[in-house]
mmCIF file with all atom_site columns, C-alpha atoms in Angstrom:
data_model
loop_
_atom_site.group_PDB
_atom_site.id
_atom_site.type_symbol
_atom_site.label_atom_id
_atom_site.label_alt_id
_atom_site.label_comp_id
_atom_site.label_asym_id
_atom_site.label_entity_id
_atom_site.label_seq_id
_atom_site.pdbx_PDB_ins_code
_atom_site.Cartn_x
_atom_site.Cartn_y
_atom_site.Cartn_z
_atom_site.occupancy
_atom_site.B_iso_or_equiv
_atom_site.pdbx_formal_charge
_atom_site.auth_seq_id
_atom_site.auth_comp_id
_atom_site.auth_asym_id
_atom_site.auth_atom_id
_atom_site.pdbx_PDB_model_num
ATOM 1   C CA . UNK A 1 1   ? 2.407  0.988   -140.885 1.00 0.00 ? 80  UNK A CA 1
ATOM 2   C CA . UNK A 1 2   ? 3.636  2.998   -137.624 1.00 0.00 ? 81  UNK A CA 1
ATOM 3   C CA . UNK A 1 3   ? 3.949  6.387   -136.245 1.00 0.00 ? 82  UNK A CA 1
ATOM 4   C CA . UNK A 1 4   ? 7.483  7.611   -135.832 1.00 0.00 ? 83  UNK A CA 1
ATOM 5   C CA . UNK A 1 5   ? 6.863  8.824   -132.023 1.00 0.00 ? 84  UNK A CA 1
ATOM 6   C CA . UNK A 1 6   ? 10.450 9.092   -130.976 1.00 0.00 ? 85  UNK A CA 1
ATOM 7   C CA . UNK A 1 7   ? 11.031 11.751  -133.931 1.00 0.00 ? 86  UNK A CA 1
ATOM 8   C CA . UNK A 1 8   ? 7.821  13.461  -133.053 1.00 0.00 ? 87  UNK A CA 1
ATOM 9   C CA . UNK A 1 9   ? 8.908  14.048  -129.453 1.00 0.00 ? 88  UNK A CA 1
ATOM 10  C CA . UNK A 1 10  ? 12.311 14.982  -130.481 1.00 0.00 ? 89  UNK A CA 1
ATOM 11  C CA . UNK A 1 11  ? 10.745 17.590  -132.938 1.00 0.00 ? 90  UNK A CA 1
ATOM 12  C CA . UNK A 1 12  ? 8.703  19.050  -130.092 1.00 0.00 ? 91  UNK A CA 1
ATOM 13  C CA . UNK A 1 13  ? 11.562 19.277  -127.765 1.00 0.00 ? 92  UNK A CA 1
ATOM 14  C CA . UNK A 1 14  ? 13.846 20.517  -130.297 1.00 0.00 ? 93  UNK A CA 1
ATOM 15  C CA . UNK A 1 15  ? 11.359 23.409  -131.097 1.00 0.00 ? 94  UNK A CA 1
ATOM 16  C CA . UNK A 1 16  ? 11.235 24.492  -127.446 1.00 0.00 ? 95  UNK A CA 1
ATOM 17  C CA . UNK A 1 17  ? 15.211 24.338  -127.644 1.00 0.00 ? 96  UNK A CA 1
ATOM 18  C CA . UNK A 1 18  ? 15.383 26.274  -130.894 1.00 0.00 ? 97  UNK A CA 1
ATOM 19  C CA . UNK A 1 19  ? 13.236 29.077  -129.065 1.00 0.00 ? 98  UNK A CA 1
ATOM 20  C CA . UNK A 1 20  ? 15.901 29.341  -126.276 1.00 0.00 ? 99  UNK A CA 1
ATOM 21  C CA . UNK A 1 21  ? 14.528 27.127  -123.512 1.00 0.00 ? 100 UNK A CA 1
ATOM 22  C CA . UNK A 1 22  ? 17.202 25.338  -121.661 1.00 0.00 ? 101 UNK A CA 1
ATOM 23  C CA . UNK A 1 23  ? 15.283 23.628  -118.778 1.00 0.00 ? 102 UNK A CA 1
ATOM 24  C CA . UNK A 1 24  ? 12.476 21.723  -120.389 1.00 0.00 ? 103 UNK A CA 1
ATOM 25  C CA . UNK A 1 25  ? 9.959  19.490  -118.317 1.00 0.00 ? 104 UNK A CA 1
ATOM 26  C CA . UNK A 1 26  ? 8.213  16.515  -119.952 1.00 0.00 ? 105 UNK A CA 1
ATOM 27  C CA . UNK A 1 27  ? 4.755  15.204  -118.946 1.00 0.00 ? 106 UNK A CA 1
ATOM 28  C CA . UNK A 1 28  ? 4.774  11.456  -120.012 1.00 0.00 ? 107 UNK A CA 1
ATOM 29  C CA . UNK A 1 29  ? 2.057  8.838   -120.130 1.00 0.00 ? 108 UNK A CA 1
ATOM 30  C CA . UNK A 1 30  ? 2.289  6.179   -117.224 1.00 0.00 ? 109 UNK A CA 1
ATOM 31  C CA . UNK A 1 31  ? 0.863  3.624   -119.800 1.00 0.00 ? 110 UNK A CA 1
ATOM 32  C CA . UNK A 1 32  ? 3.399  0.489   -120.447 1.00 0.00 ? 111 UNK A CA 1
ATOM 33  C CA . UNK A 1 33  ? 3.098  1.031   -124.109 1.00 0.00 ? 112 UNK A CA 1
ATOM 34  C CA . UNK A 1 34  ? 5.840  1.525   -126.833 1.00 0.00 ? 113 UNK A CA 1
ATOM 35  C CA . UNK A 1 35  ? 4.734  4.903   -127.834 1.00 0.00 ? 114 UNK A CA 1
ATOM 36  C CA . UNK A 1 36  ? 5.075  6.386   -124.345 1.00 0.00 ? 115 UNK A CA 1
ATOM 37  C CA . UNK A 1 37  ? 8.757  5.114   -124.281 1.00 0.00 ? 116 UNK A CA 1
ATOM 38  C CA . UNK A 1 38  ? 9.538  6.102   -127.725 1.00 0.00 ? 117 UNK A CA 1
ATOM 39  C CA . UNK A 1 39  ? 8.297  9.658   -126.916 1.00 0.00 ? 118 UNK A CA 1
ATOM 40  C CA . UNK A 1 40  ? 10.198 9.875   -123.792 1.00 0.00 ? 119 UNK A CA 1
ATOM 41  C CA . UNK A 1 41  ? 13.452 8.737   -125.658 1.00 0.00 ? 120 UNK A CA 1
ATOM 42  C CA . UNK A 1 42  ? 12.823 11.344  -128.184 1.00 0.00 ? 121 UNK A CA 1
ATOM 43  C CA . UNK A 1 43  ? 12.764 14.090  -125.575 1.00 0.00 ? 122 UNK A CA 1
ATOM 44  C CA . UNK A 1 44  ? 15.777 12.774  -124.066 1.00 0.00 ? 123 UNK A CA 1
ATOM 45  C CA . UNK A 1 45  ? 17.612 12.625  -127.648 1.00 0.00 ? 124 UNK A CA 1
ATOM 46  C CA . UNK A 1 46  ? 16.763 16.202  -128.378 1.00 0.00 ? 125 UNK A CA 1
ATOM 47  C CA . UNK A 1 47  ? 18.118 17.333  -124.898 1.00 0.00 ? 126 UNK A CA 1
ATOM 48  C CA . UNK A 1 48  ? 21.328 15.369  -125.323 1.00 0.00 ? 127 UNK A CA 1
ATOM 49  C CA . UNK A 1 49  ? 21.903 16.225  -129.050 1.00 0.00 ? 128 UNK A CA 1
ATOM 50  C CA . UNK A 1 50  ? 21.724 20.049  -127.661 1.00 0.00 ? 129 UNK A CA 1
ATOM 51  C CA . UNK A 1 51  ? 24.108 19.434  -124.965 1.00 0.00 ? 130 UNK A CA 1
ATOM 52  C CA . UNK A 1 52  ? 21.394 20.040  -122.260 1.00 0.00 ? 131 UNK A CA 1
ATOM 53  C CA . UNK A 1 53  ? 21.233 18.041  -119.051 1.00 0.00 ? 132 UNK A CA 1
ATOM 54  C CA . UNK A 1 54  ? 18.424 15.135  -118.734 1.00 0.00 ? 133 UNK A CA 1
ATOM 55  C CA . UNK A 1 55  ? 17.130 15.873  -115.441 1.00 0.00 ? 134 UNK A CA 1
ATOM 56  C CA . UNK A 1 56  ? 14.731 13.068  -114.256 1.00 0.00 ? 135 UNK A CA 1
ATOM 57  C CA . UNK A 1 57  ? 13.173 15.657  -111.757 1.00 0.00 ? 136 UNK A CA 1
ATOM 58  C CA . UNK A 1 58  ? 11.620 17.388  -114.692 1.00 0.00 ? 137 UNK A CA 1
ATOM 59  C CA . UNK A 1 59  ? 9.869  14.332  -115.922 1.00 0.00 ? 138 UNK A CA 1
ATOM 60  C CA . UNK A 1 60  ? 6.546  13.329  -114.490 1.00 0.00 ? 139 UNK A CA 1
ATOM 61  C CA . UNK A 1 61  ? 4.231  10.354  -115.324 1.00 0.00 ? 140 UNK A CA 1
ATOM 62  C CA . UNK A 1 62  ? 0.430  10.144  -115.074 1.00 0.00 ? 141 UNK A CA 1
ATOM 63  C CA . UNK A 1 63  ? -2.587 9.079   -116.968 1.00 0.00 ? 142 UNK A CA 1
ATOM 64  C CA . UNK A 1 64  ? -2.643 10.249  -120.758 1.00 0.00 ? 143 UNK A CA 1
ATOM 65  C CA . UNK A 1 65  ? -5.695 12.649  -120.438 1.00 0.00 ? 144 UNK A CA 1
ATOM 66  C CA . UNK A 1 66  ? -6.757 15.946  -119.059 1.00 0.00 ? 145 UNK A CA 1
ATOM 67  C CA . UNK A 1 67  ? -6.784 14.982  -115.506 1.00 0.00 ? 146 UNK A CA 1
ATOM 68  C CA . UNK A 1 68  ? -3.499 13.114  -115.908 1.00 0.00 ? 147 UNK A CA 1
ATOM 69  C CA . UNK A 1 69  ? -2.082 16.420  -117.337 1.00 0.00 ? 148 UNK A CA 1
ATOM 70  C CA . UNK A 1 70  ? -3.247 18.332  -114.177 1.00 0.00 ? 149 UNK A CA 1
ATOM 71  C CA . UNK A 1 71  ? -1.877 15.807  -111.860 1.00 0.00 ? 150 UNK A CA 1
ATOM 72  C CA . UNK A 1 72  ? 1.527  15.696  -113.674 1.00 0.00 ? 151 UNK A CA 1
ATOM 73  C CA . UNK A 1 73  ? 1.814  19.540  -113.965 1.00 0.00 ? 152 UNK A CA 1
ATOM 74  C CA . UNK A 1 74  ? 0.902  19.925  -110.240 1.00 0.00 ? 153 UNK A CA 1
ATOM 75  C CA . UNK A 1 75  ? 3.453  17.376  -109.455 1.00 0.00 ? 154 UNK A CA 1
ATOM 76  C CA . UNK A 1 76  ? 6.144  19.280  -111.562 1.00 0.00 ? 155 UNK A CA 1
ATOM 77  C CA . UNK A 1 77  ? 5.196  22.604  -110.063 1.00 0.00 ? 156 UNK A CA 1
ATOM 78  C CA . UNK A 1 78  ? 5.580  21.117  -106.612 1.00 0.00 ? 157 UNK A CA 1
ATOM 79  C CA . UNK A 1 79  ? 9.059  20.177  -107.310 1.00 0.00 ? 158 UNK A CA 1
ATOM 80  C CA . UNK A 1 80  ? 9.887  23.721  -107.726 1.00 0.00 ? 159 UNK A CA 1
ATOM 81  C CA . UNK A 1 81  ? 9.637  25.999  -110.913 1.00 0.00 ? 160 UNK A CA 1
ATOM 82  C CA . UNK A 1 82  ? 12.837 25.367  -112.482 1.00 0.00 ? 161 UNK A CA 1
ATOM 83  C CA . UNK A 1 83  ? 11.879 25.253  -115.815 1.00 0.00 ? 162 UNK A CA 1
ATOM 84  C CA . UNK A 1 84  ? 10.689 27.468  -118.725 1.00 0.00 ? 163 UNK A CA 1
ATOM 85  C CA . UNK A 1 85  ? 8.856  25.031  -121.078 1.00 0.00 ? 164 UNK A CA 1
ATOM 86  C CA . UNK A 1 86  ? 7.021  21.609  -120.866 1.00 0.00 ? 165 UNK A CA 1
ATOM 87  C CA . UNK A 1 87  ? 6.663  19.123  -123.672 1.00 0.00 ? 166 UNK A CA 1
ATOM 88  C CA . UNK A 1 88  ? 3.740  16.931  -123.410 1.00 0.00 ? 167 UNK A CA 1
ATOM 89  C CA . UNK A 1 89  ? 2.948  13.224  -124.250 1.00 0.00 ? 168 UNK A CA 1
ATOM 90  C CA . UNK A 1 90  ? -0.346 14.455  -125.940 1.00 0.00 ? 169 UNK A CA 1
ATOM 91  C CA . UNK A 1 91  ? -2.590 17.259  -126.444 1.00 0.00 ? 170 UNK A CA 1
ATOM 92  C CA . UNK A 1 92  ? -5.149 16.095  -123.796 1.00 0.00 ? 171 UNK A CA 1
ATOM 93  C CA . UNK A 1 93  ? -2.309 16.073  -120.902 1.00 0.00 ? 172 UNK A CA 1
ATOM 94  C CA . UNK A 1 94  ? -1.275 19.583  -122.317 1.00 0.00 ? 173 UNK A CA 1
ATOM 95  C CA . UNK A 1 95  ? -4.702 20.903  -122.092 1.00 0.00 ? 174 UNK A CA 1
ATOM 96  C CA . UNK A 1 96  ? -4.924 19.655  -118.450 1.00 0.00 ? 175 UNK A CA 1
ATOM 97  C CA . UNK A 1 97  ? -1.506 21.223  -117.718 1.00 0.00 ? 176 UNK A CA 1
ATOM 98  C CA . UNK A 1 98  ? -2.612 24.487  -119.276 1.00 0.00 ? 177 UNK A CA 1
ATOM 99  C CA . UNK A 1 99  ? -5.492 24.540  -116.780 1.00 0.00 ? 178 UNK A CA 1
ATOM 100 C CA . UNK A 1 100 ? -3.264 24.152  -113.761 1.00 0.00 ? 179 UNK A CA 1
ATOM 101 C CA . UNK A 1 101 ? -0.932 26.894  -114.964 1.00 0.00 ? 180 UNK A CA 1
ATOM 102 C CA . UNK A 1 102 ? -3.725 29.193  -115.419 1.00 0.00 ? 181 UNK A CA 1
ATOM 103 C CA . UNK A 1 103 ? -5.117 28.443  -112.307 1.00 0.00 ? 182 UNK A CA 1
ATOM 104 C CA . UNK A 1 104 ? -1.882 29.194  -110.587 1.00 0.00 ? 183 UNK A CA 1
ATOM 105 C CA . UNK A 1 105 ? -1.581 32.487  -112.464 1.00 0.00 ? 184 UNK A CA 1
ATOM 106 C CA . UNK A 1 106 ? 1.289  31.327  -114.793 1.00 0.00 ? 185 UNK A CA 1
ATOM 107 C CA . UNK A 1 107 ? 1.011  32.807  -118.162 1.00 0.00 ? 186 UNK A CA 1
ATOM 108 C CA . UNK A 1 108 ? 1.287  30.386  -121.049 1.00 0.00 ? 187 UNK A CA 1
ATOM 109 C CA . UNK A 1 109 ? 3.329  31.010  -123.080 1.00 0.00 ? 188 UNK A CA 1
ATOM 110 C CA . UNK A 1 110 ? 5.022  34.240  -121.477 1.00 0.00 ? 189 UNK A CA 1
ATOM 111 C CA . UNK A 1 111 ? 6.149  32.309  -118.203 1.00 0.00 ? 190 UNK A CA 1
ATOM 112 C CA . UNK A 1 112 ? 6.037  28.694  -119.409 1.00 0.00 ? 191 UNK A CA 1
ATOM 113 C CA . UNK A 1 113 ? 5.873  27.502  -123.095 1.00 0.00 ? 192 UNK A CA 1
ATOM 114 C CA . UNK A 1 114 ? 3.982  24.504  -123.539 1.00 0.00 ? 193 UNK A CA 1
ATOM 115 C CA . UNK A 1 115 ? 3.860  22.012  -126.505 1.00 0.00 ? 194 UNK A CA 1
ATOM 116 C CA . UNK A 1 116 ? 1.612  18.966  -127.131 1.00 0.00 ? 195 UNK A CA 1
ATOM 117 C CA . UNK A 1 117 ? 1.372  16.024  -129.425 1.00 0.00 ? 196 UNK A CA 1
ATOM 118 C CA . UNK A 1 118 ? -1.249 14.419  -131.840 1.00 0.00 ? 197 UNK A CA 1
ATOM 119 C CA . UNK A 1 119 ? -2.964 17.828  -132.860 1.00 0.00 ? 198 UNK A CA 1
ATOM 120 C CA . UNK A 1 120 ? -6.420 16.642  -131.754 1.00 0.00 ? 199 UNK A CA 1
ATOM 121 C CA . UNK A 1 121 ? -9.451 19.014  -131.634 1.00 0.00 ? 200 UNK A CA 1
ATOM 122 C CA . UNK A 1 122 ? -8.849 20.393  -128.329 1.00 0.00 ? 201 UNK A CA 1
ATOM 123 C CA . UNK A 1 123 ? -5.446 21.904  -129.367 1.00 0.00 ? 202 UNK A CA 1
ATOM 124 C CA . UNK A 1 124 ? -7.328 24.292  -131.452 1.00 0.00 ? 203 UNK A CA 1
ATOM 125 C CA . UNK A 1 125 ? -9.727 25.457  -128.706 1.00 0.00 ? 204 UNK A CA 1
ATOM 126 C CA . UNK A 1 126 ? -7.643 25.915  -125.575 1.00 0.00 ? 205 UNK A CA 1
ATOM 127 C CA . UNK A 1 127 ? -6.266 29.517  -124.991 1.00 0.00 ? 206 UNK A CA 1
ATOM 128 C CA . UNK A 1 128 ? -3.642 30.244  -126.179 1.00 0.00 ? 207 UNK A CA 1
ATOM 129 C CA . UNK A 1 129 ? -3.936 27.744  -129.140 1.00 0.00 ? 208 UNK A CA 1
ATOM 130 C CA . UNK A 1 130 ? -1.538 24.658  -128.389 1.00 0.00 ? 209 UNK A CA 1
ATOM 131 C CA . UNK A 1 131 ? 1.527  24.360  -130.518 1.00 0.00 ? 210 UNK A CA 1
ATOM 132 C CA . UNK A 1 132 ? 1.583  20.615  -131.135 1.00 0.00 ? 211 UNK A CA 1
ATOM 133 C CA . UNK A 1 133 ? 2.895  17.831  -133.366 1.00 0.00 ? 212 UNK A CA 1
ATOM 134 C CA . UNK A 1 134 ? 0.766  16.350  -136.356 1.00 0.00 ? 213 UNK A CA 1
ATOM 135 C CA . UNK A 1 135 ? 0.696  13.002  -138.194 1.00 0.00 ? 214 UNK A CA 1
ATOM 136 C CA . UNK A 1 136 ? -0.616 12.677  -141.792 1.00 0.00 ? 215 UNK A CA 1
ATOM 137 C CA . UNK A 1 137 ? -3.779 11.170  -140.622 1.00 0.00 ? 216 UNK A CA 1
ATOM 138 C CA . UNK A 1 138 ? -5.472 11.353  -144.087 1.00 0.00 ? 217 UNK A CA 1
ATOM 139 C CA . UNK A 1 139 ? -2.652 9.792   -145.905 1.00 0.00 ? 218 UNK A CA 1
ATOM 140 C CA . UNK A 1 140 ? -2.424 7.172   -143.130 1.00 0.00 ? 219 UNK A CA 1
ATOM 141 C CA . UNK A 1 141 ? -5.942 6.306   -143.457 1.00 0.00 ? 220 UNK A CA 1
ATOM 142 C CA . UNK A 1 142 ? -5.688 6.127   -147.141 1.00 0.00 ? 221 UNK A CA 1
ATOM 143 C CA . UNK A 1 143 ? -3.030 3.780   -147.067 1.00 0.00 ? 222 UNK A CA 1
ATOM 144 C CA . UNK A 1 144 ? -4.671 1.584   -144.462 1.00 0.00 ? 223 UNK A CA 1
ATOM 145 C CA . UNK A 1 145 ? -7.935 1.459   -146.380 1.00 0.00 ? 224 UNK A CA 1
ATOM 146 C CA . UNK A 1 146 ? -5.926 0.465   -149.590 1.00 0.00 ? 225 UNK A CA 1
ATOM 147 C CA . UNK A 1 147 ? -4.022 -2.156  -147.832 1.00 0.00 ? 226 UNK A CA 1
ATOM 148 C CA . UNK A 1 148 ? -7.217 -3.574  -146.267 1.00 0.00 ? 227 UNK A CA 1
ATOM 149 C CA . UNK A 1 149 ? -9.072 -3.627  -149.665 1.00 0.00 ? 228 UNK A CA 1
ATOM 150 C CA . UNK A 1 150 ? -6.086 -5.347  -151.336 1.00 0.00 ? 229 UNK A CA 1
ATOM 151 C CA . UNK A 1 151 ? -5.792 -8.068  -148.609 1.00 0.00 ? 230 UNK A CA 1
ATOM 152 C CA . UNK A 1 152 ? -9.604 -8.544  -148.732 1.00 0.00 ? 231 UNK A CA 1
ATOM 153 C CA . UNK A 1 153 ? -9.633 -8.806  -152.425 1.00 0.00 ? 232 UNK A CA 1
ATOM 154 C CA . UNK A 1 154 ? -6.512 -11.221 -152.370 1.00 0.00 ? 233 UNK A CA 1
ATOM 155 C CA . UNK A 1 155 ? -4.358 -9.029  -154.572 1.00 0.00 ? 234 UNK A CA 1
ATOM 156 C CA . UNK A 1 156 ? -0.934 -7.804  -154.034 1.00 0.00 ? 235 UNK A CA 1
ATOM 157 C CA . UNK A 1 157 ? -0.466 -5.031  -151.499 1.00 0.00 ? 236 UNK A CA 1
ATOM 158 C CA . UNK A 1 158 ? 0.073  -1.569  -152.703 1.00 0.00 ? 237 UNK A CA 1
ATOM 159 C CA . UNK A 1 159 ? 3.326  0.324   -151.941 1.00 0.00 ? 238 UNK A CA 1
ATOM 160 C CA . UNK A 1 160 ? 2.782  1.983   -148.559 1.00 0.00 ? 239 UNK A CA 1
ATOM 161 C CA . UNK A 1 161 ? 4.867  3.966   -146.194 1.00 0.00 ? 240 UNK A CA 1
ATOM 162 C CA . UNK A 1 162 ? 5.624  1.877   -143.131 1.00 0.00 ? 241 UNK A CA 1
ATOM 163 C CA . UNK A 1 163 ? 6.874  4.733   -140.797 1.00 0.00 ? 242 UNK A CA 1
ATOM 164 C CA . UNK A 1 164 ? 5.132  8.115   -140.876 1.00 0.00 ? 243 UNK A CA 1
ATOM 165 C CA . UNK A 1 165 ? 6.962  11.136  -139.802 1.00 0.00 ? 244 UNK A CA 1
ATOM 166 C CA . UNK A 1 166 ? 5.035  13.911  -137.887 1.00 0.00 ? 245 UNK A CA 1
ATOM 167 C CA . UNK A 1 167 ? 5.246  17.658  -138.610 1.00 0.00 ? 246 UNK A CA 1
ATOM 168 C CA . UNK A 1 168 ? 5.230  20.619  -136.193 1.00 0.00 ? 247 UNK A CA 1
ATOM 169 C CA . UNK A 1 169 ? 2.030  22.934  -135.989 1.00 0.00 ? 248 UNK A CA 1
ATOM 170 C CA . UNK A 1 170 ? 2.979  26.270  -134.667 1.00 0.00 ? 249 UNK A CA 1
ATOM 171 C CA . UNK A 1 171 ? 0.349  28.102  -132.915 1.00 0.00 ? 250 UNK A CA 1
ATOM 172 C CA . UNK A 1 172 ? 0.431  30.337  -129.728 1.00 0.00 ? 251 UNK A CA 1
ATOM 173 C CA . UNK A 1 173 ? 1.695  28.345  -126.848 1.00 0.00 ? 252 UNK A CA 1
ATOM 174 C CA . UNK A 1 174 ? 5.421  28.618  -127.440 1.00 0.00 ? 253 UNK A CA 1
ATOM 175 C CA . UNK A 1 175 ? 7.663  31.494  -127.333 1.00 0.00 ? 254 UNK A CA 1
ATOM 176 C CA . UNK A 1 176 ? 11.221 32.461  -126.436 1.00 0.00 ? 255 UNK A CA 1
ATOM 177 C CA . UNK A 1 177 ? 11.812 32.616  -122.561 1.00 0.00 ? 256 UNK A CA 1
ATOM 178 C CA . UNK A 1 178 ? 11.813 36.080  -121.068 1.00 0.00 ? 257 UNK A CA 1
ATOM 179 C CA . UNK A 1 179 ? 15.368 37.346  -120.665 1.00 0.00 ? 258 UNK A CA 1
ATOM 180 C CA . UNK A 1 180 ? 16.876 36.142  -117.451 1.00 0.00 ? 259 UNK A CA 1
ATOM 181 C CA . UNK A 1 181 ? 14.236 33.237  -117.389 1.00 0.00 ? 260 UNK A CA 1
ATOM 182 C CA . UNK A 1 182 ? 16.047 30.611  -119.565 1.00 0.00 ? 261 UNK A CA 1
ATOM 183 C CA . UNK A 1 183 ? 15.907 28.127  -116.790 1.00 0.00 ? 262 UNK A CA 1
#
């Protein structure tokens, strides 16, 4: 059983592109784990499929938590504001990034749209509420429990889904870029 992290990041980035964003940043985890690489590759794939350039100056790496999101967004802003949207490795990084944007008087989503990943509790409580990507956690937990019980009882494993696909959760942190600001 696994999560399709590449598809999830592709879905998030594609949503920003569908809204009209053409210069999209990405805040990535600096941990050397497969989901960080898979999500980064999903971001790049969405850009490439849409004919948009993959600009490494729009990608920053940091710890996958709120303070890492603050650090990554601060670094991205320090490179110049040549983007209208940012996709984030997870919702915690997005929350930290949103704090930096707010502290700098940058309106989310009117000036910069922001999208997270994982649909954790914080995504419902930041303002504006965070658009994000969600996995079918209940289904995943149920299948994991059924598999564990079958193995413990030494009976055949039930049919399970091995790769779970996420869905987009539209809230209020993503809008089309303002006219003339599709950078």
